[in-house]
XYZ file of N, CA and C in Angstrom:
738
model
N 25.620 -4.161 -13.050
C 25.977 -4.382 -11.644
C 24.727 -4.305 -10.778
N 24.621 -5.202 -9.851
C 23.452 -5.238 -8.999
C 23.526 -4.241 -7.866
N 22.542 -4.342 -6.987
C 22.462 -3.452 -5.837
C 23.226 -4.057 -4.672
N 24.222 -3.348 -4.171
C 24.962 -3.843 -3.017
C 24.267 -3.391 -1.739
N 24.591 -4.057 -0.638
C 23.998 -3.690 0.636
C 24.394 -2.266 1.008
N 25.581 -1.826 0.625
C 26.012 -0.473 0.948
C 25.210 0.572 0.183
N 24.767 0.223 -1.005
C 23.911 1.142 -1.761
C 22.621 1.410 -0.996
N 22.036 0.335 -0.467
C 20.798 0.484 0.300
C 21.061 1.242 1.601
N 22.143 0.888 2.281
C 22.482 1.573 3.536
C 22.673 3.071 3.301
N 23.385 3.421 2.259
C 23.606 4.838 1.959
C 22.298 5.543 1.609
N 21.447 4.836 0.871
C 20.152 5.420 0.526
C 19.288 5.668 1.753
N 19.277 4.723 2.675
C 18.477 4.867 3.892
C 19.054 5.941 4.804
N 20.377 6.037 4.872
C 20.989 7.115 5.651
C 20.617 8.473 5.061
N 20.510 8.516 3.737
C 20.065 9.742 3.093
C 18.635 10.097 3.470
N 17.786 9.063 3.648
C 16.404 9.299 4.060
C 16.332 9.928 5.452
N 17.277 9.566 6.306
C 17.252 10.095 7.682
C 17.500 11.600 7.728
N 18.208 12.118 6.736
C 18.542 13.546 6.756
C 17.783 14.325 5.682
N 16.992 13.624 4.887
C 16.283 14.305 3.793
C 15.176 15.190 4.327
N 15.060 16.380 3.782
C 13.976 17.294 4.140
C 12.719 16.867 3.407
N 11.670 16.596 4.162
C 10.429 16.118 3.561
C 9.435 17.257 3.368
N 8.371 16.966 2.685
C 7.334 17.961 2.439
C 6.750 18.482 3.745
N 6.262 19.704 3.695
C 5.676 20.307 4.890
C 4.444 19.544 5.374
N 3.853 18.752 4.475
C 2.654 18.002 4.851
C 2.965 16.832 5.783
N 4.245 16.491 5.929
C 4.616 15.387 6.810
C 4.658 15.883 8.248
N 3.898 15.226 9.112
C 3.856 15.632 10.516
C 5.113 15.178 11.242
N 5.370 15.819 12.374
C 6.523 15.433 13.194
C 6.400 13.987 13.650
N 5.196 13.573 14.007
C 4.973 12.198 14.455
C 5.289 11.200 13.348
N 4.844 11.508 12.129
C 5.116 10.622 11.000
C 6.609 10.572 10.696
N 7.264 11.716 10.733
C 8.702 11.772 10.466
C 9.476 10.965 11.504
N 9.084 11.103 12.769
C 9.762 10.350 13.825
C 9.574 8.854 13.649
N 8.361 8.448 13.275
C 8.088 7.025 13.061
C 8.880 6.511 11.869
N 8.925 7.279 10.795
C 9.684 6.892 9.603
C 11.165 6.723 9.950
N 11.707 7.658 10.709
C 13.118 7.570 11.093
C 13.380 6.384 12.016
N 12.414 6.099 12.890
C 12.545 4.949 13.791
C 12.602 3.645 12.992
N 11.725 3.509 12.014
C 11.690 2.302 11.186
C 12.939 2.209 10.303
N 13.382 3.340 9.793
C 14.584 3.361 8.966
C 15.802 2.925 9.771
N 15.912 3.439 10.983
C 17.040 3.078 11.846
C 17.021 1.590 12.177
N 15.823 1.057 12.395
C 15.696 -0.364 12.699
C 16.149 -1.211 11.516
N 15.785 -0.803 10.318
C 16.195 -1.517 9.112
C 17.707 -1.400 8.905
N 18.243 -0.232 9.157
C 19.682 -0.027 9.001
C 20.485 -0.954 9.909
N 20.010 -1.172 11.110
C 20.722 -2.051 12.033
C 20.872 -3.454 11.459
N 19.804 -3.953 10.838
C 19.852 -5.290 10.241
C 20.810 -5.317 9.058
N 20.724 -4.303 8.223
C 21.567 -4.283 7.026
C 23.040 -4.095 7.371
N 23.314 -3.335 8.401
C 24.709 -3.152 8.814
C 25.282 -4.449 9.375
N 24.454 -5.221 10.074
C 24.900 -6.532 10.542
C 25.191 -7.443 9.352
N 24.327 -7.366 8.333
C 24.559 -8.171 7.125
C 25.854 -7.736 6.451
N 26.086 -6.423 6.367
C 27.303 -5.919 5.725
C 28.547 -6.426 6.438
N 28.482 -6.485 7.771
C 29.616 -7.010 8.536
C 29.834 -8.487 8.219
N 28.741 -9.237 8.072
C 28.845 -10.649 7.708
C 29.422 -10.829 6.322
N 28.988 -9.973 5.391
C 29.539 -10.029 4.033
C 31.045 -9.778 4.049
N 31.467 -8.811 4.849
C 32.903 -8.479 4.917
C 33.724 -9.687 5.365
N 33.206 -10.404 6.343
C 33.912 -11.606 6.810
C 34.003 -12.650 5.700
N 32.911 -12.819 4.952
C 32.897 -13.814 3.873
C 33.921 -13.451 2.799
N 33.913 -12.204 2.362
C 34.802 -11.802 1.272
C 36.261 -11.659 1.722
N 36.460 -11.614 3.060
C 37.824 -11.551 3.582
C 38.426 -12.934 3.783
N 37.587 -13.958 3.655
C 38.039 -15.337 3.847
C 38.674 -15.843 2.551
N 39.989 -15.824 2.500
C 40.703 -16.182 1.275
C 40.612 -17.672 0.938
N 40.151 -18.459 1.882
C 40.046 -19.898 1.613
C 38.801 -20.246 0.811
N 37.884 -19.305 0.694
C 36.642 -19.572 -0.030
C 36.825 -19.358 -1.524
N 36.301 -20.289 -2.316
C 36.251 -20.117 -3.767
C 35.097 -19.174 -4.104
N 34.975 -18.824 -5.367
C 33.853 -17.989 -5.787
C 32.520 -18.636 -5.466
N 32.435 -19.950 -5.727
C 31.207 -20.674 -5.409
C 30.984 -20.722 -3.909
N 32.065 -20.868 -3.145
C 31.940 -20.897 -1.692
C 31.458 -19.569 -1.149
N 31.943 -18.467 -1.712
C 31.468 -17.143 -1.300
C 29.980 -16.986 -1.595
N 29.596 -17.458 -2.765
C 28.184 -17.348 -3.164
C 27.280 -18.129 -2.212
N 27.711 -19.339 -1.846
C 26.922 -20.164 -0.947
C 26.882 -19.566 0.453
N 28.017 -19.060 0.921
C 28.072 -18.450 2.252
C 27.204 -17.207 2.321
N 27.179 -16.438 1.241
C 26.365 -15.225 1.195
C 24.885 -15.574 1.236
N 24.506 -16.605 0.483
C 23.112 -17.051 0.482
C 22.699 -17.542 1.866
N 23.586 -18.272 2.516
C 23.292 -18.777 3.858
C 23.149 -17.628 4.850
N 24.036 -16.649 4.751
C 23.953 -15.469 5.617
C 22.610 -14.772 5.444
N 22.228 -14.570 4.195
C 20.961 -13.885 3.939
C 19.763 -14.666 4.418
N 19.787 -15.979 4.159
C 18.628 -16.818 4.474
C 18.478 -17.082 5.969
N 19.578 -17.394 6.621
C 19.508 -17.832 8.012
C 19.630 -16.696 9.029
N 20.283 -15.607 8.661
C 20.494 -14.536 9.625
C 19.757 -13.239 9.271
N 19.859 -12.800 8.026
C 19.303 -11.494 7.667
C 17.790 -11.526 7.501
N 17.302 -12.457 6.688
C 15.869 -12.492 6.392
C 14.998 -12.638 7.650
N 15.323 -13.537 8.590
C 14.477 -13.640 9.783
C 14.388 -12.341 10.585
N 15.421 -11.505 10.500
C 15.424 -10.248 11.240
C 14.593 -9.163 10.554
N 14.056 -9.477 9.371
C 13.286 -8.490 8.608
C 11.787 -8.758 8.605
N 11.344 -9.783 9.323
C 9.922 -10.123 9.323
C 9.051 -8.978 9.830
N 9.598 -8.157 10.689
C 8.836 -7.033 11.243
C 8.391 -6.061 10.155
N 9.135 -6.011 9.038
C 8.769 -5.073 7.979
C 7.398 -5.390 7.399
N 7.141 -6.684 7.150
C 5.846 -7.051 6.592
C 4.734 -6.829 7.606
N 5.015 -7.029 8.879
C 3.990 -6.753 9.904
C 3.628 -5.277 9.898
N 4.626 -4.420 9.757
C 4.369 -2.979 9.709
C 3.541 -2.634 8.475
N 3.926 -3.183 7.322
C 3.189 -2.916 6.084
C 1.744 -3.396 6.211
N 1.556 -4.579 6.759
C 0.199 -5.124 6.920
C -0.639 -4.245 7.836
N -0.048 -3.782 8.924
C -0.774 -2.904 9.850
C -1.163 -1.592 9.169
N -0.239 -1.016 8.425
C -0.516 0.238 7.730
C -1.585 0.044 6.661
N -1.551 -1.091 5.972
C -2.583 -1.389 4.966
C -3.948 -1.533 5.624
N -3.979 -2.140 6.815
C -5.239 -2.278 7.530
C -5.818 -0.928 7.919
N -4.957 -0.023 8.372
C -5.407 1.333 8.719
C -5.944 2.038 7.478
N -5.212 1.902 6.367
C -5.659 2.545 5.121
C -7.025 2.007 4.688
N -7.207 0.695 4.784
C -8.475 0.097 4.377
C -9.619 0.614 5.240
N -9.351 0.760 6.543
C -10.383 1.272 7.438
C -10.798 2.687 7.074
N -9.811 3.532 6.794
C -10.135 4.908 6.404
C -10.858 4.937 5.065
N -10.447 4.095 4.125
C -11.104 4.080 2.814
C -12.565 3.632 2.939
N -12.798 2.704 3.826
C -14.187 2.302 4.075
C -14.992 3.481 4.608
N -14.398 4.236 5.512
C -15.080 5.388 6.104
C -15.347 6.485 5.073
N -14.376 6.750 4.203
C -14.474 7.884 3.295
C -15.192 7.565 1.994
N -15.026 6.353 1.481
C -15.456 6.071 0.123
C -16.565 5.022 0.015
N -17.045 4.513 1.148
C -18.199 3.608 1.123
C -19.438 4.397 1.523
N -20.368 4.487 0.618
C -21.578 5.278 0.849
C -22.777 4.347 0.979
N -23.534 4.512 2.038
C -24.787 3.773 2.216
C -25.914 4.772 2.411
N -27.068 4.387 1.959
C -28.211 5.312 1.992
C -28.760 5.525 3.391
N -28.528 4.565 4.283
C -29.124 4.649 5.616
C -30.517 4.045 5.679
N -31.042 3.640 4.519
C -32.365 3.004 4.467
C -32.152 1.504 4.446
N -32.381 0.841 5.554
C -32.060 -0.577 5.674
C -33.088 -1.484 5.022
N -34.341 -1.096 5.028
C -35.406 -1.950 4.496
C -35.422 -1.872 2.963
N -35.138 -2.991 2.271
C -35.143 -2.959 0.801
C -36.480 -2.551 0.217
N -37.559 -2.921 0.904
C -38.884 -2.579 0.392
C -39.099 -1.069 0.392
N -38.425 -0.373 1.267
C -38.500 1.083 1.297
C -37.440 1.707 0.383
N -36.266 1.097 0.357
C -35.150 1.691 -0.376
C -35.316 1.594 -1.894
N -35.745 0.437 -2.399
C -35.775 0.223 -3.842
C -36.729 1.166 -4.578
N -37.939 1.436 -4.077
C -38.791 2.405 -4.793
C -38.155 3.795 -4.871
N -37.457 4.185 -3.811
C -36.796 5.496 -3.813
C -35.667 5.500 -4.833
N -34.869 4.440 -4.817
C -33.766 4.346 -5.771
C -34.294 4.321 -7.208
N -35.346 3.546 -7.454
C -35.904 3.437 -8.798
C -36.380 4.795 -9.302
N -37.008 5.555 -8.433
C -37.457 6.906 -8.801
C -36.266 7.786 -9.167
N -35.223 7.731 -8.336
C -34.039 8.549 -8.602
C -33.348 8.124 -9.894
N -33.284 6.823 -10.150
C -32.626 6.338 -11.368
C -33.338 6.860 -12.622
N -34.682 6.874 -12.588
C -35.417 7.364 -13.758
C -35.130 8.847 -14.002
N -34.927 9.610 -12.929
C -34.622 11.032 -13.071
C -33.186 11.261 -13.531
N -32.269 10.434 -13.038
C -30.848 10.635 -13.331
C -30.435 10.031 -14.662
N -31.156 9.004 -15.108
C -30.803 8.317 -16.353
C -30.835 9.251 -17.558
N -31.698 10.227 -17.524
C -31.872 11.107 -18.689
C -30.809 12.196 -18.749
N -29.991 12.330 -17.698
C -28.980 13.381 -17.667
C -27.767 13.000 -18.498
N -27.165 13.987 -19.121
C -25.907 13.757 -19.828
C -24.816 13.578 -18.777
N -23.680 12.959 -19.142
C -22.631 12.690 -18.150
C -22.199 13.898 -17.335
N -22.050 15.054 -17.958
C -21.604 16.239 -17.209
C -22.619 16.642 -16.152
N -23.905 16.476 -16.446
C -24.952 16.810 -15.479
C -24.982 15.790 -14.343
N -24.682 14.539 -14.658
C -24.621 13.517 -13.605
C -23.471 13.821 -12.645
N -22.341 14.218 -13.204
C -21.195 14.574 -12.360
C -21.549 15.751 -11.468
N -22.199 16.744 -12.034
C -22.619 17.912 -11.259
C -23.575 17.502 -10.144
N -24.526 16.631 -10.462
C -25.487 16.157 -9.464
C -24.780 15.383 -8.356
N -23.821 14.557 -8.722
C -23.070 13.773 -7.739
C -22.271 14.680 -6.822
N -21.636 15.684 -7.408
C -20.844 16.620 -6.610
C -21.722 17.428 -5.663
N -22.871 17.867 -6.136
C -23.782 18.638 -5.287
C -24.317 17.776 -4.140
N -24.628 16.520 -4.445
C -25.126 15.617 -3.408
C -24.044 15.375 -2.355
N -22.792 15.250 -2.797
C -21.688 15.044 -1.854
C -21.488 16.272 -0.976
N -21.595 17.451 -1.577
C -21.381 18.685 -0.824
C -22.445 18.889 0.242
N -23.684 18.504 -0.075
C -24.778 18.650 0.892
C -25.021 17.374 1.687
N -24.179 16.358 1.450
C -24.238 15.085 2.165
C -25.597 14.398 2.010
N -26.095 14.381 0.787
C -27.345 13.683 0.477
C -27.016 12.226 0.170
N -26.991 11.426 1.211
C -26.512 10.049 1.093
C -27.389 9.189 0.193
N -28.691 9.441 0.192
C -29.593 8.621 -0.617
C -29.273 8.802 -2.103
N -29.056 10.044 -2.519
C -28.729 10.307 -3.920
C -27.366 9.708 -4.272
N -26.395 9.905 -3.393
C -25.065 9.351 -3.639
C -25.130 7.834 -3.780
N -25.816 7.198 -2.841
C -25.904 5.736 -2.867
C -26.631 5.247 -4.111
N -27.698 5.933 -4.487
C -28.454 5.531 -5.668
C -27.590 5.619 -6.919
N -26.800 6.660 -7.020
C -25.959 6.837 -8.201
C -24.852 5.787 -8.259
N -24.361 5.382 -7.100
C -23.290 4.397 -7.062
C -23.806 2.970 -7.218
N -25.081 2.735 -6.866
C -25.630 1.381 -6.859
C -26.580 1.110 -8.017
N -26.505 1.914 -9.054
C -27.355 1.692 -10.224
C -27.118 0.286 -10.775
N -28.181 -0.464 -11.104
C -28.019 -1.838 -11.598
C -27.159 -1.935 -12.856
N -27.102 -0.865 -13.636
C -26.310 -0.869 -14.868
C -24.879 -0.401 -14.627
N -24.554 -0.147 -13.388
C -23.213 0.329 -13.058
C -23.260 1.738 -12.508
N -22.213 2.114 -11.831
C -22.162 3.443 -11.240
C -22.431 4.515 -12.287
N -23.145 5.554 -11.893
C -23.535 6.611 -12.823
C -22.444 7.662 -12.994
N -21.356 7.533 -12.254
C -20.163 8.358 -12.478
C -18.952 7.429 -12.447
N -17.905 7.789 -13.164
C -16.757 6.894 -13.244
C -15.905 6.939 -11.970
N -14.917 6.050 -11.894
C -14.113 5.906 -10.681
C -13.316 7.169 -10.364
N -12.820 7.843 -11.398
C -12.044 9.068 -11.171
C -12.896 10.132 -10.509
N -14.141 10.266 -10.962
C -15.064 11.246 -10.369
C -15.408 10.853 -8.937
N -15.687 9.570 -8.737
C -15.986 9.097 -7.383
C -14.860 9.447 -6.418
N -13.628 9.106 -6.818
C -12.464 9.339 -5.958
C -12.305 10.823 -5.649
N -12.413 11.646 -6.671
C -12.189 13.078 -6.491
C -13.275 13.709 -5.627
N -14.515 13.417 -5.932
C -15.628 14.039 -5.208
C -15.705 13.546 -3.766
N -15.551 12.237 -3.575
C -15.653 11.695 -2.229
C -14.432 12.063 -1.382
N -13.299 12.301 -2.039
C -12.128 12.790 -1.306
C -12.400 14.176 -0.752
N -12.967 15.055 -1.577
C -13.290 16.409 -1.103
C -14.329 16.361 0.009
N -15.277 15.443 -0.109
C -16.278 15.280 0.953
C -15.607 14.843 2.246
N -14.684 13.888 2.152
C -13.993 13.390 3.339
C -13.184 14.496 4.006
N -12.531 15.324 3.211
C -11.750 16.425 3.777
C -12.632 17.402 4.545
N -13.847 17.637 4.030
C -14.768 18.561 4.703
C -15.369 17.948 5.957
N -15.814 16.702 5.832
C -16.573 16.096 6.924
C -15.689 15.471 8.000
N -14.528 14.964 7.601
C -13.657 14.267 8.552
C -12.222 14.813 8.446
N -12.022 16.075 8.770
C -10.695 16.675 8.550
C -9.554 15.981 9.279
N -9.748 15.648 10.554
C -8.659 15.005 11.290
C -8.430 13.563 10.831
N -9.484 12.746 10.690
C -9.258 11.402 10.158
C -8.620 11.420 8.770
N -9.006 12.403 7.939
C -8.407 12.435 6.605
C -6.932 12.798 6.677
N -6.571 13.680 7.564
C -5.159 14.000 7.750
C -4.395 12.765 8.226
N -5.007 12.024 9.152
C -4.375 10.781 9.620
C -4.210 9.789 8.471
N -5.210 9.725 7.603
C -5.169 8.858 6.423
C -3.994 9.225 5.525
N -3.770 10.511 5.315
C -2.667 10.959 4.466
C -1.315 10.641 5.091
N -1.206 10.830 6.397
C 0.056 10.526 7.071
C 0.350 9.023 7.017
N -0.689 8.225 7.208
C -0.543 6.767 7.119
C -0.092 6.362 5.722
N -0.641 7.032 4.703
C -0.287 6.717 3.317
C 1.187 7.004 3.045
N 1.717 8.068 3.639
C 3.129 8.391 3.461
C 4.021 7.298 4.043
N 3.672 6.836 5.232
C 4.445 5.764 5.858
C 4.325 4.468 5.079
N 3.118 4.163 4.615
C 2.899 2.929 3.849
C 3.709 2.958 2.550
N 3.718 4.085 1.875
C 4.485 4.201 0.635
C 5.979 3.970 0.897
N 6.487 4.565 1.965
C 7.907 4.418 2.281
C 8.243 2.980 2.649
N 7.435 2.372 3.505
C 7.735 1.020 3.963
C 7.600 -0.001 2.844
N 6.642 0.197 1.949
C 6.500 -0.701 0.805
C 7.707 -0.580 -0.114
N 8.144 0.657 -0.343
C 9.339 0.883 -1.164
C 10.557 0.214 -0.545
N 10.741 0.406 0.766
C 11.904 -0.170 1.450
C 11.851 -1.694 1.421
N 10.684 -2.269 1.688
C 10.528 -3.731 1.669
C 10.852 -4.302 0.298
N 10.321 -3.676 -0.748
C 10.546 -4.189 -2.103
C 12.009 -4.034 -2.510
N 12.632 -2.942 -2.137
C 14.035 -2.704 -2.455
C 14.915 -3.778 -1.810
N 14.669 -3.998 -0.517
C 15.439 -5.004 0.210
C 15.159 -6.404 -0.327
N 13.909 -6.684 -0.631
C 13.548 -8.010 -1.132
C 14.189 -8.323 -2.479
N 14.182 -7.350 -3.383
C 14.816 -7.569 -4.692
C 16.317 -7.789 -4.543
N 16.935 -7.042 -3.624
C 18.369 -7.221 -3.374
C 18.662 -8.602 -2.788
N 17.870 -9.020 -1.821
C 18.077 -10.329 -1.202
C 17.964 -11.443 -2.230
N 17.003 -11.338 -3.115
C 16.794 -12.383 -4.117
C 17.837 -12.299 -5.232
N 18.032 -11.103 -5.762
C 18.869 -10.965 -6.932
C 20.359 -10.963 -6.663
N 20.778 -10.457 -5.516
C 22.203 -10.300 -5.246
C 22.720 -11.239 -4.147
N 21.899 -11.485 -3.144
C 22.352 -12.313 -2.015
C 22.101 -13.780 -2.285
N 21.084 -14.068 -3.099
C 20.804 -15.457 -3.437
C 19.817 -16.130 -2.508
N 18.968 -15.339 -1.849
C 17.941 -15.905 -0.974
C 16.804 -16.450 -1.833
N 16.321 -17.642 -1.512
C 15.228 -18.254 -2.264
C 13.927 -17.479 -2.054
N 13.069 -17.542 -3.061
C 11.807 -16.806 -3.001
C 10.942 -17.255 -1.825
N 10.960 -18.540 -1.506
C 10.126 -19.020 -0.397
C 10.513 -18.348 0.914
N 11.801 -18.169 1.135
C 12.245 -17.498 2.363
C 11.794 -16.047 2.374
N 11.833 -15.414 1.215
C 11.362 -14.034 1.107
C 9.855 -13.977 1.329
N 9.133 -14.966 0.792
C 7.686 -15.027 0.999
C 7.355 -15.144 2.488
N 8.085 -16.026 3.184
C 7.824 -16.247 4.604
C 8.080 -14.992 5.442
N 9.083 -14.210 5.036
C 9.465 -13.049 5.836
C 8.798 -11.762 5.381
N 8.729 -11.551 4.062
C 8.305 -10.255 3.537
C 6.984 -10.296 2.782
N 6.330 -11.429 2.783
C 4.960 -11.475 2.288
C 4.778 -11.984 0.869
N 3.535 -12.338 0.573
C 3.187 -12.923 -0.724
C 3.287 -11.923 -1.867
N 2.918 -10.680 -1.616
C 2.895 -9.695 -2.700
C 4.267 -9.551 -3.343
N 5.288 -9.369 -2.520
C 6.651 -9.225 -3.034
C 7.132 -10.521 -3.672
N 6.890 -11.650 -3.001
C 7.340 -12.936 -3.533
C 6.679 -13.234 -4.875
N 5.399 -12.945 -5.007
C 4.703 -13.163 -6.274
C 5.284 -12.284 -7.374
N 5.600 -11.043 -7.029
C 6.179 -10.130 -8.014
C 7.526 -10.655 -8.504
N 8.354 -11.128 -7.578
C 9.661 -11.666 -7.954
C 9.515 -12.926 -8.801
N 8.550 -13.761 -8.443
C 8.310 -14.989 -9.204
C 7.909 -14.677 -10.631
N 6.991 -13.754 -10.781
C 6.502 -13.428 -12.117
C 7.589 -12.759 -12.953
N 8.367 -11.878 -12.336
C 9.446 -11.210 -13.065
C 10.516 -12.204 -13.508
N 10.745 -13.220 -12.667
C 11.824 -14.172 -12.942
C 11.418 -15.245 -13.938
N 10.207 -15.769 -13.773
C 9.783 -16.910 -14.582
C 8.764 -16.568 -15.654
N 8.066 -15.454 -15.462
C 6.992 -15.119 -16.391
C 5.745 -15.940 -16.169
N 5.764 -16.773 -15.128
C 4.611 -17.625 -14.838
C 3.572 -16.848 -14.045
N 2.301 -17.274 -14.100
C 1.263 -16.621 -13.298
C 1.608 -16.688 -11.821
N 1.059 -15.748 -11.065
C 1.293 -15.728 -9.635
C 0.655 -16.943 -8.992
N 1.086 -17.225 -7.755
C 0.659 -18.428 -7.051
C -0.858 -18.494 -6.957
N -1.361 -19.719 -7.030
C -2.786 -20.007 -6.857
C -3.678 -19.436 -7.938
N -3.095 -18.837 -9.020
C -3.945 -18.274 -10.076
C -4.843 -19.335 -10.678
N -4.285 -20.507 -10.959
C -5.084 -21.560 -11.567
C -6.139 -22.059 -10.614
N -5.793 -22.158 -9.326
C -6.762 -22.656 -8.356
C -7.929 -21.694 -8.226
N -7.619 -20.398 -8.247
C -8.666 -19.406 -8.086
C -9.623 -19.441 -9.267
N -9.074 -19.701 -10.450
C -9.907 -19.645 -11.661
C -10.793 -20.864 -11.822
N -10.518 -21.920 -11.076
C -11.291 -23.157 -11.258
C -12.600 -23.107 -10.472
């Protein structure tokens, strides 16, 4: 059995009363509830439309299916375009914070000055075993030695510490150096996770149960979701894959 609109409505109503982690700020909770309520209004209108369709005894099974698809495509989906705008905005905020926290530059703009310094550091760091490199990276992050950090990340043979170490060490640095922006980053991530979950849940229901075409979902809820549905349904590569590879 598929997902009915009432299943989603009940789930979202549960979100409105669910006790969240203490790390969720009042502002984030209020925004989440505001977005949830807005989504519920659209889904409740759809549920009312579904009730009319299924109460129409003159419709055959095929007629009900067609009427449901039309309801979803012409009335429900256009009212959900705001969801992708919200997701896009939240993704933009996240990208900005990630640039601030995890992009390291040495501050030395002149390559003629920077490269000899980097080359010297690389010769010293190359001889270290991995555990010593991690220790050096962590110490440089703690003391905010940007030249060492940048040199280790920009080694011609590849970063001198792996991605997991980079993420962990630079996250701790961000928490120390930018406490308020990092808190904002975490709150934004909570909203982004919720809105992405809600968008994907609604999109899968619209496609799988209501009968909305993928193109309509793409236009309203974005390429990421539409590509996922396409690949799950057909097993074909996502859009433009061949064009990109040429």
